[in-house]
PDB file of C-alpha atoms in Angstrom:
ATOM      1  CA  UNK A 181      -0.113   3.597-132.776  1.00 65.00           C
ATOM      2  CA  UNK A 182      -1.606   0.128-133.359  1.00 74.00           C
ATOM      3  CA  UNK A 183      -3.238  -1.659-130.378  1.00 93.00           C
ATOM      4  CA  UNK A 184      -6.266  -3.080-128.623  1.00 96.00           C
ATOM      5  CA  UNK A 185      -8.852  -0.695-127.386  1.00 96.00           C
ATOM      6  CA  UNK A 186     -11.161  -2.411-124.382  1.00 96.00           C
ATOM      7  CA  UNK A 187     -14.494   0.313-123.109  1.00 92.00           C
ATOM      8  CA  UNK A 188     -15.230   0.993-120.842  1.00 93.00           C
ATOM      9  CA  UNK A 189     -12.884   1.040-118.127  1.00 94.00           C
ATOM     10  CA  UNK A 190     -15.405   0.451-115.625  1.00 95.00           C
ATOM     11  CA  UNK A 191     -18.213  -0.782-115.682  1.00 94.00           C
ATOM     12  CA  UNK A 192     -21.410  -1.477-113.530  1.00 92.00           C
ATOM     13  CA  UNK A 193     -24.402  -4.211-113.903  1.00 88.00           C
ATOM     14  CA  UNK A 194     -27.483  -4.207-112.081  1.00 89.00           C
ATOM     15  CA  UNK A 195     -28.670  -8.033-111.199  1.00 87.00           C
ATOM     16  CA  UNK A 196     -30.515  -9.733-114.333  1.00 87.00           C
ATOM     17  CA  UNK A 197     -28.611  -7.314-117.275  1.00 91.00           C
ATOM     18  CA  UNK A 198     -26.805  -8.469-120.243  1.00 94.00           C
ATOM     19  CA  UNK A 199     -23.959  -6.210-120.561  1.00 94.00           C
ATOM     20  CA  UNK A 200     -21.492  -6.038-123.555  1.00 96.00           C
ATOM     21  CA  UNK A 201     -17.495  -4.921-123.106  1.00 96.00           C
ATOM     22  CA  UNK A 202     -16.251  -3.792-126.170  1.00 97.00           C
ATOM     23  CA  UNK A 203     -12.701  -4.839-127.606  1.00 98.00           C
ATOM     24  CA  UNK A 204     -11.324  -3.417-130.832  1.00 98.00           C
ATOM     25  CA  UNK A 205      -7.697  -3.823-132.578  1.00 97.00           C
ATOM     26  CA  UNK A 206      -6.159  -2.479-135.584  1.00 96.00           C
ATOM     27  CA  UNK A 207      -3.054  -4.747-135.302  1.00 94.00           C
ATOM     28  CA  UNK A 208      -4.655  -6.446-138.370  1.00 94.00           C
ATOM     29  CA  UNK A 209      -4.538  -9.700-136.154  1.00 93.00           C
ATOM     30  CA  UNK A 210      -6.588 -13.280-136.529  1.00 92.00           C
ATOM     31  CA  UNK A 211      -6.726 -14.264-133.155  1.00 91.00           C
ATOM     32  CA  UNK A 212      -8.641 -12.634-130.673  1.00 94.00           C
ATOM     33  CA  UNK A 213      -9.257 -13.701-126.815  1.00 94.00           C
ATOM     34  CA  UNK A 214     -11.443 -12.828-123.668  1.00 96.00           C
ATOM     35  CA  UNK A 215      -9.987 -13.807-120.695  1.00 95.00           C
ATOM     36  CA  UNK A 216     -11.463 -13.493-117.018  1.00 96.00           C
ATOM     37  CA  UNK A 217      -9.060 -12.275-113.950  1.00 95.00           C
ATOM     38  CA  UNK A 218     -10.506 -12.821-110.722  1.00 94.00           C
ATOM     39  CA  UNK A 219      -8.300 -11.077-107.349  1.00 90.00           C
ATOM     40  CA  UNK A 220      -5.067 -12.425-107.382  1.00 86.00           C
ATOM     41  CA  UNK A 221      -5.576 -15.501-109.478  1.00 89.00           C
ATOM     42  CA  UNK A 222      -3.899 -15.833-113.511  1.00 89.00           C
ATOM     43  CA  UNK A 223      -6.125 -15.260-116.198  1.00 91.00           C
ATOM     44  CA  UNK A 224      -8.870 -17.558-117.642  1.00 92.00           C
ATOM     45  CA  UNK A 225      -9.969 -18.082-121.016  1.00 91.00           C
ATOM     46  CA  UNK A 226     -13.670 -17.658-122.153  1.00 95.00           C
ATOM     47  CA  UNK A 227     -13.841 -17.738-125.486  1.00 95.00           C
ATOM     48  CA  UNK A 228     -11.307 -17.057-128.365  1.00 93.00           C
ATOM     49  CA  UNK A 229     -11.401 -16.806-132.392  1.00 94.00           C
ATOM     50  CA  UNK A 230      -9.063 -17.079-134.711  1.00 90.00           C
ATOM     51  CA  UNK A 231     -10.766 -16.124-137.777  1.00 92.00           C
ATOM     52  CA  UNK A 232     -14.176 -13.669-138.960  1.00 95.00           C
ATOM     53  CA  UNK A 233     -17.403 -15.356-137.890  1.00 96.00           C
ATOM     54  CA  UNK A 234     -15.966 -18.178-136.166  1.00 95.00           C
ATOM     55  CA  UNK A 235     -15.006 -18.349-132.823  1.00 95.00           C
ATOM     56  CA  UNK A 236     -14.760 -21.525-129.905  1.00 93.00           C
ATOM     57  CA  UNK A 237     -15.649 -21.542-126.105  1.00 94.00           C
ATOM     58  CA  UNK A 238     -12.766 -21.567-123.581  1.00 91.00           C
ATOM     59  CA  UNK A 239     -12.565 -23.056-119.971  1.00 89.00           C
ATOM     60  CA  UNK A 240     -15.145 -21.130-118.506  1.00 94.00           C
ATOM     61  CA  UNK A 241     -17.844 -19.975-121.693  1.00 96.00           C
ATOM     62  CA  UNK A 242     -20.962 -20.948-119.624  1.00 96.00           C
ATOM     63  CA  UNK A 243     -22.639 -17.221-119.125  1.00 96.00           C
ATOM     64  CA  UNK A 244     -21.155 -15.449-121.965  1.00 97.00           C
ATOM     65  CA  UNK A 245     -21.146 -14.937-125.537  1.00 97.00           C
ATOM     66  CA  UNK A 246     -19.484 -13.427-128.345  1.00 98.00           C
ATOM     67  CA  UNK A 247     -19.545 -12.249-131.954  1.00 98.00           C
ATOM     68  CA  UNK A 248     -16.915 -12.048-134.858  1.00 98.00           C
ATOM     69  CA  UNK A 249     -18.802 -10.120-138.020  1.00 97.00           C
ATOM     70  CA  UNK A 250     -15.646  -8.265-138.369  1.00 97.00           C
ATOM     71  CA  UNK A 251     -11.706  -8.932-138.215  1.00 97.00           C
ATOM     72  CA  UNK A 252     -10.681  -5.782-135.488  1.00 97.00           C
ATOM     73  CA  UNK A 253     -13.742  -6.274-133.091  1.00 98.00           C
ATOM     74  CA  UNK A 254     -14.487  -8.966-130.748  1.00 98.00           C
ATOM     75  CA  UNK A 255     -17.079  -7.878-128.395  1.00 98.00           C
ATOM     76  CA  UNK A 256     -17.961 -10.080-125.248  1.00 98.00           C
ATOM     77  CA  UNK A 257     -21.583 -10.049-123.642  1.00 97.00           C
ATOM     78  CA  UNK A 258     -21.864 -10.958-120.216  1.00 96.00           C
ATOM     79  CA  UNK A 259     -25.420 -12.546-119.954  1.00 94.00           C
ATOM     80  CA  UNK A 260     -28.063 -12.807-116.403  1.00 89.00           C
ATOM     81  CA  UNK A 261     -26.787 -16.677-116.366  1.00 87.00           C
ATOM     82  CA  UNK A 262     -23.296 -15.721-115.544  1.00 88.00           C
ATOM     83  CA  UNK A 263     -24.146 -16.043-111.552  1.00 87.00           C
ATOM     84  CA  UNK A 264     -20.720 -14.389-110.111  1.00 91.00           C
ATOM     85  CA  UNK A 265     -19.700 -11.424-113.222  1.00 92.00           C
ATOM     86  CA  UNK A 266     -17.585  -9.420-110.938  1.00 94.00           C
ATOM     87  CA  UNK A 267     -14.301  -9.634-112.460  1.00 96.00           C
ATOM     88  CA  UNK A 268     -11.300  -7.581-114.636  1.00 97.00           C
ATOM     89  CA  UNK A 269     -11.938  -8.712-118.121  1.00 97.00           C
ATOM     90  CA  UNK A 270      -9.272  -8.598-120.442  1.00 97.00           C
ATOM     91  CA  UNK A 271      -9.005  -8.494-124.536  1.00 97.00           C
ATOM     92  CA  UNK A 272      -6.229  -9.933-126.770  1.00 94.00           C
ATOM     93  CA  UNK A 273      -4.718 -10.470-130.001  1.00 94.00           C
ATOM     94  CA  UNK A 274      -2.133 -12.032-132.275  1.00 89.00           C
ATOM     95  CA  UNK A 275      -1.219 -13.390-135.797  1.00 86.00           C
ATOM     96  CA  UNK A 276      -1.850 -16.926-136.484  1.00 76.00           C
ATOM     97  CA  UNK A 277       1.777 -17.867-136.080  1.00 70.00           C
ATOM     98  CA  UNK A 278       2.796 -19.304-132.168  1.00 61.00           C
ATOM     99  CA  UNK A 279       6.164 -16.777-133.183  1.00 75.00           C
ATOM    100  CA  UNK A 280       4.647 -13.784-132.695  1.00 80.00           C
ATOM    101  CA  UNK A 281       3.442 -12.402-128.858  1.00 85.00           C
ATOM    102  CA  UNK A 282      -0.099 -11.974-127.931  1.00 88.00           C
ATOM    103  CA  UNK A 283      -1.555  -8.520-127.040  1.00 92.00           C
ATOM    104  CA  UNK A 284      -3.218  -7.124-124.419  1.00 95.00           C
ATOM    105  CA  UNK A 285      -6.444  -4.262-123.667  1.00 96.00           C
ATOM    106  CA  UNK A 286      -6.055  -2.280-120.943  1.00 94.00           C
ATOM    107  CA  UNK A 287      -8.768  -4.775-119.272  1.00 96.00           C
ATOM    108  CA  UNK A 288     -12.364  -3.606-118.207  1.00 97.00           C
ATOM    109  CA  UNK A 289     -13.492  -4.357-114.854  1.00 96.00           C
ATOM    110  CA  UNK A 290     -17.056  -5.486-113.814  1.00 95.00           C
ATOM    111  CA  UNK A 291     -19.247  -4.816-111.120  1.00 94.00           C
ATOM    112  CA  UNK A 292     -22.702  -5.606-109.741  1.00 88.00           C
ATOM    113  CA  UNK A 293     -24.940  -3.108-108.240  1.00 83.00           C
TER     114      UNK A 293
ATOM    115  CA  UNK B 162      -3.827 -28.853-121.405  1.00 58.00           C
ATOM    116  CA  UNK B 163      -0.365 -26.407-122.144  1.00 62.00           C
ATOM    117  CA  UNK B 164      -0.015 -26.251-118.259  1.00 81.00           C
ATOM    118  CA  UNK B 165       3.309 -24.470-116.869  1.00 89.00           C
ATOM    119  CA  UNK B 166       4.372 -24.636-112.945  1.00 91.00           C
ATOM    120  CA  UNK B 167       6.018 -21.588-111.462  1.00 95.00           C
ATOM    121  CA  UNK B 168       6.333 -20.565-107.917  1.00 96.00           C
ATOM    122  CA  UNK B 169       3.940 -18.479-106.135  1.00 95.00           C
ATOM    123  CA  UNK B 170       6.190 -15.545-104.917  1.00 97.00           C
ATOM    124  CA  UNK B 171       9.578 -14.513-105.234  1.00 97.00           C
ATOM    125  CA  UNK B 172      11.989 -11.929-103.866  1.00 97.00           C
ATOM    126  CA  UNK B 173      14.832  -9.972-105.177  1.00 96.00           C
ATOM    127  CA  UNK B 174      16.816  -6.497-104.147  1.00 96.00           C
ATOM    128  CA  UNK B 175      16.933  -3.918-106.420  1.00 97.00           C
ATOM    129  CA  UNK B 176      19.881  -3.755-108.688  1.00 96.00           C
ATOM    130  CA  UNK B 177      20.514  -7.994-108.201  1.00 96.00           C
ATOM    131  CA  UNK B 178      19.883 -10.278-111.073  1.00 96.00           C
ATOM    132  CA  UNK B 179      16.676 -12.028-110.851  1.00 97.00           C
ATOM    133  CA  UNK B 180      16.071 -15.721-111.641  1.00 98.00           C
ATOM    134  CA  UNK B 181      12.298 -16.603-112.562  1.00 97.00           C
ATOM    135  CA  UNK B 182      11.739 -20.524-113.125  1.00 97.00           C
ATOM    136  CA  UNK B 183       9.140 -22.467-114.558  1.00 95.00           C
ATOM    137  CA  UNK B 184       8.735 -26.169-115.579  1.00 93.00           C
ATOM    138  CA  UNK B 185       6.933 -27.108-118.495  1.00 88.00           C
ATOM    139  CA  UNK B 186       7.131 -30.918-118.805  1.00 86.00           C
ATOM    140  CA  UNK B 187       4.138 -31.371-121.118  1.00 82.00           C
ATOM    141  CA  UNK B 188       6.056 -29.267-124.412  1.00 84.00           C
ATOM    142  CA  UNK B 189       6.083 -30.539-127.647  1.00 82.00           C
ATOM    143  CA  UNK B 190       9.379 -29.920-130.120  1.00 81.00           C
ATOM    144  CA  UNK B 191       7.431 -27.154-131.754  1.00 81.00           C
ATOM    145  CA  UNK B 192       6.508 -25.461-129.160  1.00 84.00           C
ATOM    146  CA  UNK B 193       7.367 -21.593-128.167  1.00 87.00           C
ATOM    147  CA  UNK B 194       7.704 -20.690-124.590  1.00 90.00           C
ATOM    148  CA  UNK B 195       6.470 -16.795-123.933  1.00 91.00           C
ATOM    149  CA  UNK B 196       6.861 -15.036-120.650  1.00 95.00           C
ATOM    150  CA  UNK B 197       4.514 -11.913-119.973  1.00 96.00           C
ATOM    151  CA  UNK B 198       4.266  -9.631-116.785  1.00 97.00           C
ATOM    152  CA  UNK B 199       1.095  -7.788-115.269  1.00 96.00           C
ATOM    153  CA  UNK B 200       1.358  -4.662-113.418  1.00 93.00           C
ATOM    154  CA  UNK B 201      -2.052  -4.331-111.212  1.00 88.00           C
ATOM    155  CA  UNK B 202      -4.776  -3.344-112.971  1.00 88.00           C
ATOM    156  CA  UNK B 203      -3.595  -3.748-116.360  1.00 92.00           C
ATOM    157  CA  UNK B 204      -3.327  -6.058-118.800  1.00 93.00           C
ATOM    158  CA  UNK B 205      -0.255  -8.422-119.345  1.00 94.00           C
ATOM    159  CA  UNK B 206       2.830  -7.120-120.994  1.00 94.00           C
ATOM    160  CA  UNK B 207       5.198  -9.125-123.120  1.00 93.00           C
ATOM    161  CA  UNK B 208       8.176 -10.015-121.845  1.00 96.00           C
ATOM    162  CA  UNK B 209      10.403 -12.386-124.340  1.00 95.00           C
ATOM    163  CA  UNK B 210       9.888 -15.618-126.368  1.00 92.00           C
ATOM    164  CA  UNK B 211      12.014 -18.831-127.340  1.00 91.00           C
ATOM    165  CA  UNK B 212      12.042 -22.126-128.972  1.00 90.00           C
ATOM    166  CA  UNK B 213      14.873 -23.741-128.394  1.00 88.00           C
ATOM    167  CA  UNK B 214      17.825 -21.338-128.083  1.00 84.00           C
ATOM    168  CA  UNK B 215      18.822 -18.489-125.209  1.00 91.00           C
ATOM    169  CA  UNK B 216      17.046 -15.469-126.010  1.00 94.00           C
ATOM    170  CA  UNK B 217      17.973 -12.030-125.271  1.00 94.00           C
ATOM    171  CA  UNK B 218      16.400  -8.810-125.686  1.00 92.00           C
ATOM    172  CA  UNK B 219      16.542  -5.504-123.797  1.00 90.00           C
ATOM    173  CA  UNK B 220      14.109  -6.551-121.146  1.00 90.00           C
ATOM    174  CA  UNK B 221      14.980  -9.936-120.313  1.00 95.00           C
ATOM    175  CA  UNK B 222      16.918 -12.861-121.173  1.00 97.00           C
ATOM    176  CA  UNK B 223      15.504 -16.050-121.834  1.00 97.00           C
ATOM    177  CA  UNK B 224      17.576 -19.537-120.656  1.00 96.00           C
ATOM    178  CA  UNK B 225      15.838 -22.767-122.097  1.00 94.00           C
ATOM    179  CA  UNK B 226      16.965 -26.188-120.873  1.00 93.00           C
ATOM    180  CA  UNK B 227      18.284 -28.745-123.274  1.00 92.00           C
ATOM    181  CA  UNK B 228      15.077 -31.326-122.786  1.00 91.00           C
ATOM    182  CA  UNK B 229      13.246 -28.114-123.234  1.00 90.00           C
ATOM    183  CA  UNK B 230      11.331 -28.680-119.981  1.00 91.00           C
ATOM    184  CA  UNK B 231      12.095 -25.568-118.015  1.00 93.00           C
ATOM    185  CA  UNK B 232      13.002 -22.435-118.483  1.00 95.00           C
ATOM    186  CA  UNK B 233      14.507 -19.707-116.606  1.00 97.00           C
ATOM    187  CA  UNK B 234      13.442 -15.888-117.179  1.00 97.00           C
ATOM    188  CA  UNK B 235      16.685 -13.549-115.906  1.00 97.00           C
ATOM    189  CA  UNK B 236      16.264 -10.071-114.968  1.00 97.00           C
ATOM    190  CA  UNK B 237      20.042  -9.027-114.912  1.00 94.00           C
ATOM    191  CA  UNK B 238      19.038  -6.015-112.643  1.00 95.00           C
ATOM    192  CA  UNK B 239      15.558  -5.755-111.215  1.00 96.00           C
ATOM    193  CA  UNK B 240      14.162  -2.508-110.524  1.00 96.00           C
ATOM    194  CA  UNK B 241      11.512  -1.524-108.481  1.00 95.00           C
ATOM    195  CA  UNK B 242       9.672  -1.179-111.773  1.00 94.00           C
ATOM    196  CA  UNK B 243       9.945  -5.274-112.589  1.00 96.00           C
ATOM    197  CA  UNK B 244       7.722  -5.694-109.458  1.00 97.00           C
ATOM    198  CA  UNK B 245       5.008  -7.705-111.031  1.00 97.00           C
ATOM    199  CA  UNK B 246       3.479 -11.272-111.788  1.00 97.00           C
ATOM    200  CA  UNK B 247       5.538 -12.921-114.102  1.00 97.00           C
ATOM    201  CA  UNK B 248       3.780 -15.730-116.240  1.00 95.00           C
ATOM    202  CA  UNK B 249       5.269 -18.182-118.185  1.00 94.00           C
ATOM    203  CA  UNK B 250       3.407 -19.963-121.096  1.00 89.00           C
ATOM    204  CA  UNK B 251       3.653 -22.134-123.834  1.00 82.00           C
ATOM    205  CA  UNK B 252       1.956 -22.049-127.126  1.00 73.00           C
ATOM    206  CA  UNK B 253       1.085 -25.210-128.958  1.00 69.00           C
ATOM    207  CA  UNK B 254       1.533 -25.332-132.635  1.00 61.00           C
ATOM    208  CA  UNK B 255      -2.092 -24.736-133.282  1.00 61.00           C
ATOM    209  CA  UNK B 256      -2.046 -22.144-130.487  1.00 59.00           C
ATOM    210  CA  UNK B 257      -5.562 -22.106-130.446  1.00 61.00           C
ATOM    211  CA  UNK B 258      -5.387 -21.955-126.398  1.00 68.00           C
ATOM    212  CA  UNK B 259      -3.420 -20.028-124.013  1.00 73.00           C
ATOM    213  CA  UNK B 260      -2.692 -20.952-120.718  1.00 77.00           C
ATOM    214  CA  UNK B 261      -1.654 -18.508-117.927  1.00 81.00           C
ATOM    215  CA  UNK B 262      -1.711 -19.902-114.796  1.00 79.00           C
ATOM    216  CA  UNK B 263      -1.336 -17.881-111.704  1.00 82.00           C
ATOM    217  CA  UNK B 264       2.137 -17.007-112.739  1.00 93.00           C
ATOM    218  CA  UNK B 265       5.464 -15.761-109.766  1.00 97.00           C
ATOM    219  CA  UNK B 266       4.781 -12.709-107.998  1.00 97.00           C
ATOM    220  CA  UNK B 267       8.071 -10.873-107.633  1.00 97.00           C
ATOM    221  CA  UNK B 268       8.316  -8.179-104.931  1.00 97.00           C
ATOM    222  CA  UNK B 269      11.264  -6.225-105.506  1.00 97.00           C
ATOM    223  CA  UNK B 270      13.286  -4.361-102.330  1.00 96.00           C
ATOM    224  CA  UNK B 271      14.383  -1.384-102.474  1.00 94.00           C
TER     225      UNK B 271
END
């Protein structure tokens, strides 16, 4: 079945590592998304693309970075600047075309050691 | 910014039809409104979309008023299972950004 694969499902960070979440799709989509949920607040955007090896910051990019080399991946590290990390992460996807719904991962959530 | 106002929480007994507003006075004519839901701990799922006309599909129905300001998701019989936040969001024409707000959080009573 097509969908969007996020890994790991947990995942832990000792103070002062980079650590990368994975997100992969083979909906043959554009447009991909990382968005941020902190407890019981909506989701945030951090960065999005919407086509290979280009890709824009979101609300709250400062901390993070991403790479596009290939359509289906869109991986997101979390750098030592990002000063609060501990968060649910989630990964989507859709078509270029505001017609068509967006896609979610199953989310990976962060914590600090 | 695509911003969307919804109430916090809502309430609804099982089996009763379920009434989930939002404003959106900032839409453009081109405009499609989505709705999604998140269960916890998982990512959002999609719920139903619209442009200008009612929408209907086997999980929802989709009302749209006539200045396209607001809309109204309807859950003709909520379940236990609909217990969720519901967000409602519109997509620009370029929808190069997505907002999602902190959506309605509907308990539902048994």
């Amino acid at each position: 079945d097509g969908g969007i694969t996020q890994s790991p499902k947990y995942l832990f960070r000792k103070e002062g590592q980079n650590v990368t979440l994975s997100c992969e799709q083979n909906l043959n989509h554009d447009a991909m998304y990382w968005y941020r949920q902190d407890p019981g607040q909506g989701l945030r955007l951090i960065y999005y693309s919407q086509i290979v090896n280009d890709f824009q910051k979101g609300d709250i990019a400062e901390g993070y970075s991403v790479s596009r080399e290939k359509k289906e991946s869109f991986p997101l590290t979390v750098t030592s600047a990002q000063k609060n990390p501990t968060a649910f992460y989630l990964c989507a996807s859709n078509p270029r075309d505001s017609n068509q719904p967006q896609h979610f991962g199953d989310g990976t959530r962060l914590s600090i050691l | 910014d695509a911003k969307t106002t919804q109430p916090n929480s809502m309430e609804s007994n099982e089996e009763e039809p379920v009434h989930l507003p939002c404003n959106h006075s900032t839409i453009s004519g081109t405009d499609y409104i989505h709705w999604y839901r998140q269960l916890p701990s998982q990512g959002p799922e999609y719920v139903i979309h619209g442009l200008t006309s009612n929408v209907n599909n086997r999980m929802a129905s989709l009302a749209i008023a006539e200045d396209r300001k607001s809309s109204t998701l309807i859950l003709h019989r909520a379940t236990l299972r609909d217990a969720a936040v519901y967000y409602c969001i519109f997509l620009p024409y370029n929808f190069n950004k997505f907002y999602f707000g902190s959506g309605t959080k509907l308990n539902v009573k048994p």
